[in-house]
PDB file of C-alpha atoms in Angstrom:
ATOM      1  CA  UNK A   1       0.000   0.000   0.000  1.00  0.00           C
ATOM      2  CA  UNK A   2       2.880   2.363   0.810  1.00  0.00           C
ATOM      3  CA  UNK A   3       4.468   1.503  -2.557  1.00  0.00           C
ATOM      4  CA  UNK A   4       1.188   2.323  -4.330  1.00  0.00           C
ATOM      5  CA  UNK A   5       1.024   5.703  -2.610  1.00  0.00           C
ATOM      6  CA  UNK A   6       4.654   6.382  -3.587  1.00  0.00           C
ATOM      7  CA  UNK A   7       3.959   5.455  -7.219  1.00  0.00           C
ATOM      8  CA  UNK A   8       0.850   7.629  -7.272  1.00  0.00           C
ATOM      9  CA  UNK A   9       2.800  10.520  -5.780  1.00  0.00           C
ATOM     10  CA  UNK A  10       5.566  10.048  -8.353  1.00  0.00           C
ATOM     11  CA  UNK A  11       2.990  10.056 -11.205  1.00  0.00           C
ATOM     12  CA  UNK A  12       1.363  13.184  -9.782  1.00  0.00           C
ATOM     13  CA  UNK A  13       4.733  14.894  -9.517  1.00  0.00           C
ATOM     14  CA  UNK A  14       5.623  13.889 -13.089  1.00  0.00           C
ATOM     15  CA  UNK A  15       2.292  15.218 -14.379  1.00  0.00           C
ATOM     16  CA  UNK A  16       2.773  18.466 -12.481  1.00  0.00           C
ATOM     17  CA  UNK A  17       6.274  18.860 -13.905  1.00  0.00           C
ATOM     18  CA  UNK A  18       4.996  18.152 -17.424  1.00  0.00           C
ATOM     19  CA  UNK A  19       2.251  20.763 -16.937  1.00  0.00           C
ATOM     20  CA  UNK A  20       4.822  23.355 -15.838  1.00  0.00           C
ATOM     21  CA  UNK A  21       7.031  22.615 -18.867  1.00  0.00           C
ATOM     22  CA  UNK A  22       4.022  22.784 -21.215  1.00  0.00           C
ATOM     23  CA  UNK A  23       2.917  26.095 -19.708  1.00  0.00           C
ATOM     24  CA  UNK A  24       6.418  27.545 -19.999  1.00  0.00           C
ATOM     25  CA  UNK A  25       6.685  26.396 -23.611  1.00  0.00           C
ATOM     26  CA  UNK A  26       3.299  27.906 -24.442  1.00  0.00           C
ATOM     27  CA  UNK A  27       4.253  31.174 -22.741  1.00  0.00           C
ATOM     28  CA  UNK A  28       7.528  31.315 -24.674  1.00  0.00           C
ATOM     29  CA  UNK A  29       5.645  30.741 -27.936  1.00  0.00           C
ATOM     30  CA  UNK A  30       3.230  33.570 -27.119  1.00  0.00           C
ATOM     31  CA  UNK A  31       6.095  35.938 -26.306  1.00  0.00           C
ATOM     32  CA  UNK A  32       7.933  34.993 -29.517  1.00  0.00           C
ATOM     33  CA  UNK A  33       4.795  35.530 -31.600  1.00  0.00           C
ATOM     34  CA  UNK A  34       4.099  38.879 -29.948  1.00  0.00           C
ATOM     35  CA  UNK A  35       7.682  40.001 -30.497  1.00  0.00           C
ATOM     36  CA  UNK A  36       7.575  39.013 -34.155  1.00  0.00           C
ATOM     37  CA  UNK A  37       4.246  40.776 -34.617  1.00  0.00           C
ATOM     38  CA  UNK A  38       5.531  43.906 -32.891  1.00  0.00           C
ATOM     39  CA  UNK A  39       8.703  44.077 -34.990  1.00  0.00           C
ATOM     40  CA  UNK A  40       8.276  46.855 -37.549  1.00  0.00           C
ATOM     41  CA  UNK A  41       8.546  46.058 -41.218  1.00  0.00           C
ATOM     42  CA  UNK A  42      11.412  48.547 -41.307  1.00  0.00           C
ATOM     43  CA  UNK A  43      13.516  46.081 -39.318  1.00  0.00           C
ATOM     44  CA  UNK A  44      13.762  43.834 -42.374  1.00  0.00           C
ATOM     45  CA  UNK A  45      16.535  44.173 -44.918  1.00  0.00           C
ATOM     46  CA  UNK A  46      15.777  46.795 -47.533  1.00  0.00           C
ATOM     47  CA  UNK A  47      15.072  45.877 -51.115  1.00  0.00           C
ATOM     48  CA  UNK A  48      15.749  48.418 -53.817  1.00  0.00           C
ATOM     49  CA  UNK A  49      18.431  50.397 -51.985  1.00  0.00           C
ATOM     50  CA  UNK A  50      20.254  52.519 -54.552  1.00  0.00           C
ATOM     51  CA  UNK A  51      23.916  53.569 -54.681  1.00  0.00           C
ATOM     52  CA  UNK A  52      24.708  56.787 -52.841  1.00  0.00           C
ATOM     53  CA  UNK A  53      24.864  60.201 -54.394  1.00  0.00           C
ATOM     54  CA  UNK A  54      28.003  62.329 -53.945  1.00  0.00           C
ATOM     55  CA  UNK A  55      27.262  63.113 -50.265  1.00  0.00           C
ATOM     56  CA  UNK A  56      24.894  60.680 -48.547  1.00  0.00           C
ATOM     57  CA  UNK A  57      25.534  61.886 -44.987  1.00  0.00           C
ATOM     58  CA  UNK A  58      23.375  65.028 -45.054  1.00  0.00           C
ATOM     59  CA  UNK A  59      20.266  63.458 -46.616  1.00  0.00           C
ATOM     60  CA  UNK A  60      20.598  60.375 -44.361  1.00  0.00           C
ATOM     61  CA  UNK A  61      20.828  62.576 -41.262  1.00  0.00           C
ATOM     62  CA  UNK A  62      17.742  64.504 -42.401  1.00  0.00           C
ATOM     63  CA  UNK A  63      15.827  61.247 -42.858  1.00  0.00           C
ATOM     64  CA  UNK A  64      16.761  60.107 -39.351  1.00  0.00           C
ATOM     65  CA  UNK A  65      15.678  63.440 -37.861  1.00  0.00           C
ATOM     66  CA  UNK A  66      12.318  63.208 -39.672  1.00  0.00           C
ATOM     67  CA  UNK A  67      11.810  59.759 -38.119  1.00  0.00           C
ATOM     68  CA  UNK A  68      12.486  60.922 -34.568  1.00  0.00           C
ATOM     69  CA  UNK A  69       9.912  62.912 -32.585  1.00  0.00           C
ATOM     70  CA  UNK A  70      10.508  66.662 -32.637  1.00  0.00           C
ATOM     71  CA  UNK A  71       9.491  66.949 -28.967  1.00  0.00           C
ATOM     72  CA  UNK A  72      12.588  64.857 -28.112  1.00  0.00           C
ATOM     73  CA  UNK A  73      14.827  67.648 -29.500  1.00  0.00           C
ATOM     74  CA  UNK A  74      16.871  65.217 -31.619  1.00  0.00           C
ATOM     75  CA  UNK A  75      20.462  66.026 -32.495  1.00  0.00           C
ATOM     76  CA  UNK A  76      22.571  64.034 -34.958  1.00  0.00           C
ATOM     77  CA  UNK A  77      25.822  63.208 -33.197  1.00  0.00           C
ATOM     78  CA  UNK A  78      27.370  61.138 -35.970  1.00  0.00           C
ATOM     79  CA  UNK A  79      26.771  59.516 -39.326  1.00  0.00           C
ATOM     80  CA  UNK A  80      28.987  57.071 -41.187  1.00  0.00           C
ATOM     81  CA  UNK A  81      28.614  54.739 -44.145  1.00  0.00           C
ATOM     82  CA  UNK A  82      27.973  51.323 -42.603  1.00  0.00           C
ATOM     83  CA  UNK A  83      30.870  49.630 -44.384  1.00  0.00           C
ATOM     84  CA  UNK A  84      33.193  52.157 -42.673  1.00  0.00           C
ATOM     85  CA  UNK A  85      31.458  52.238 -39.275  1.00  0.00           C
ATOM     86  CA  UNK A  86      33.187  49.999 -36.736  1.00  0.00           C
ATOM     87  CA  UNK A  87      30.448  50.154 -34.078  1.00  0.00           C
ATOM     88  CA  UNK A  88      27.193  49.358 -35.927  1.00  0.00           C
ATOM     89  CA  UNK A  89      28.370  48.756 -39.485  1.00  0.00           C
ATOM     90  CA  UNK A  90      29.147  45.072 -38.864  1.00  0.00           C
ATOM     91  CA  UNK A  91      25.549  44.646 -37.660  1.00  0.00           C
ATOM     92  CA  UNK A  92      24.172  45.933 -40.979  1.00  0.00           C
ATOM     93  CA  UNK A  93      26.531  43.648 -42.883  1.00  0.00           C
ATOM     94  CA  UNK A  94      25.698  40.590 -40.755  1.00  0.00           C
ATOM     95  CA  UNK A  95      21.969  41.261 -40.989  1.00  0.00           C
ATOM     96  CA  UNK A  96      21.661  42.070 -44.689  1.00  0.00           C
ATOM     97  CA  UNK A  97      25.005  41.445 -46.435  1.00  0.00           C
ATOM     98  CA  UNK A  98      27.858  43.512 -47.785  1.00  0.00           C
ATOM     99  CA  UNK A  99      25.961  45.129 -50.699  1.00  0.00           C
ATOM    100  CA  UNK A 100      23.354  46.555 -48.321  1.00  0.00           C
ATOM    101  CA  UNK A 101      25.982  47.743 -45.848  1.00  0.00           C
ATOM    102  CA  UNK A 102      27.724  49.638 -48.664  1.00  0.00           C
ATOM    103  CA  UNK A 103      24.382  51.389 -49.348  1.00  0.00           C
ATOM    104  CA  UNK A 104      23.537  52.164 -45.719  1.00  0.00           C
ATOM    105  CA  UNK A 105      24.409  55.126 -43.523  1.00  0.00           C
ATOM    106  CA  UNK A 106      24.485  54.568 -39.765  1.00  0.00           C
ATOM    107  CA  UNK A 107      23.051  57.686 -38.105  1.00  0.00           C
ATOM    108  CA  UNK A 108      23.517  58.324 -34.383  1.00  0.00           C
ATOM    109  CA  UNK A 109      20.929  60.604 -32.769  1.00  0.00           C
ATOM    110  CA  UNK A 110      20.774  62.049 -29.271  1.00  0.00           C
ATOM    111  CA  UNK A 111      17.281  62.857 -27.969  1.00  0.00           C
ATOM    112  CA  UNK A 112      18.167  65.771 -25.705  1.00  0.00           C
ATOM    113  CA  UNK A 113      14.749  65.896 -24.037  1.00  0.00           C
ATOM    114  CA  UNK A 114      15.342  62.410 -22.641  1.00  0.00           C
ATOM    115  CA  UNK A 115      18.641  63.229 -20.949  1.00  0.00           C
ATOM    116  CA  UNK A 116      20.181  62.363 -18.513  1.00  0.00           C
ATOM    117  CA  UNK A 117      19.119  58.785 -19.319  1.00  0.00           C
ATOM    118  CA  UNK A 118      21.800  57.431 -21.628  1.00  0.00           C
ATOM    119  CA  UNK A 119      19.819  54.461 -22.898  1.00  0.00           C
ATOM    120  CA  UNK A 120      16.587  56.386 -23.515  1.00  0.00           C
ATOM    121  CA  UNK A 121      18.251  59.356 -25.180  1.00  0.00           C
ATOM    122  CA  UNK A 122      20.348  57.490 -27.754  1.00  0.00           C
ATOM    123  CA  UNK A 123      19.054  56.318 -31.126  1.00  0.00           C
ATOM    124  CA  UNK A 124      20.815  54.560 -33.977  1.00  0.00           C
ATOM    125  CA  UNK A 125      19.208  54.345 -37.419  1.00  0.00           C
ATOM    126  CA  UNK A 126      20.102  52.538 -40.653  1.00  0.00           C
ATOM    127  CA  UNK A 127      19.292  54.788 -43.609  1.00  0.00           C
ATOM    128  CA  UNK A 128      19.527  54.054 -47.345  1.00  0.00           C
ATOM    129  CA  UNK A 129      18.642  55.837 -50.580  1.00  0.00           C
ATOM    130  CA  UNK A 130      15.591  54.628 -52.486  1.00  0.00           C
ATOM    131  CA  UNK A 131      13.692  55.948 -55.500  1.00  0.00           C
ATOM    132  CA  UNK A 132      11.550  57.974 -53.110  1.00  0.00           C
ATOM    133  CA  UNK A 133      14.651  59.450 -51.431  1.00  0.00           C
ATOM    134  CA  UNK A 134      16.605  58.649 -48.285  1.00  0.00           C
ATOM    135  CA  UNK A 135      14.655  56.770 -45.633  1.00  0.00           C
ATOM    136  CA  UNK A 136      15.223  54.886 -42.402  1.00  0.00           C
ATOM    137  CA  UNK A 137      14.870  51.147 -42.825  1.00  0.00           C
ATOM    138  CA  UNK A 138      15.789  50.093 -39.274  1.00  0.00           C
ATOM    139  CA  UNK A 139      16.132  51.537 -35.801  1.00  0.00           C
ATOM    140  CA  UNK A 140      18.772  49.419 -34.105  1.00  0.00           C
ATOM    141  CA  UNK A 141      18.925  51.237 -30.763  1.00  0.00           C
TER     142      UNK A 141
END
């Protein structure tokens, strides 16, 4: 009788553990689906990015400033062609390949209204030239 109770307790414990694992797996799937649904289309690699004009930095910076909220008092603190940028350029290349990184400007923006918080006040955008002009195709920070 004691053995039967022990076996029943072991089965109950195994079922409880299986239920916990199933619940955790289901929760992880929900979080993954929500994250994928929340990811903006701009986070995908651009198609149709054109070669740069003579000076891509100015138009790319303008595009990044148009994307940011004016109430944040954005200020461009740097802009570099991704293939030459050592901080975020490798990310553009790893994500979308060398041709895209050669057609992408990494634009660093400081949202002055959100200071002194370093993480909230910093933005990094990937900008490329398209037929419609320069536009942000990803916000990476």
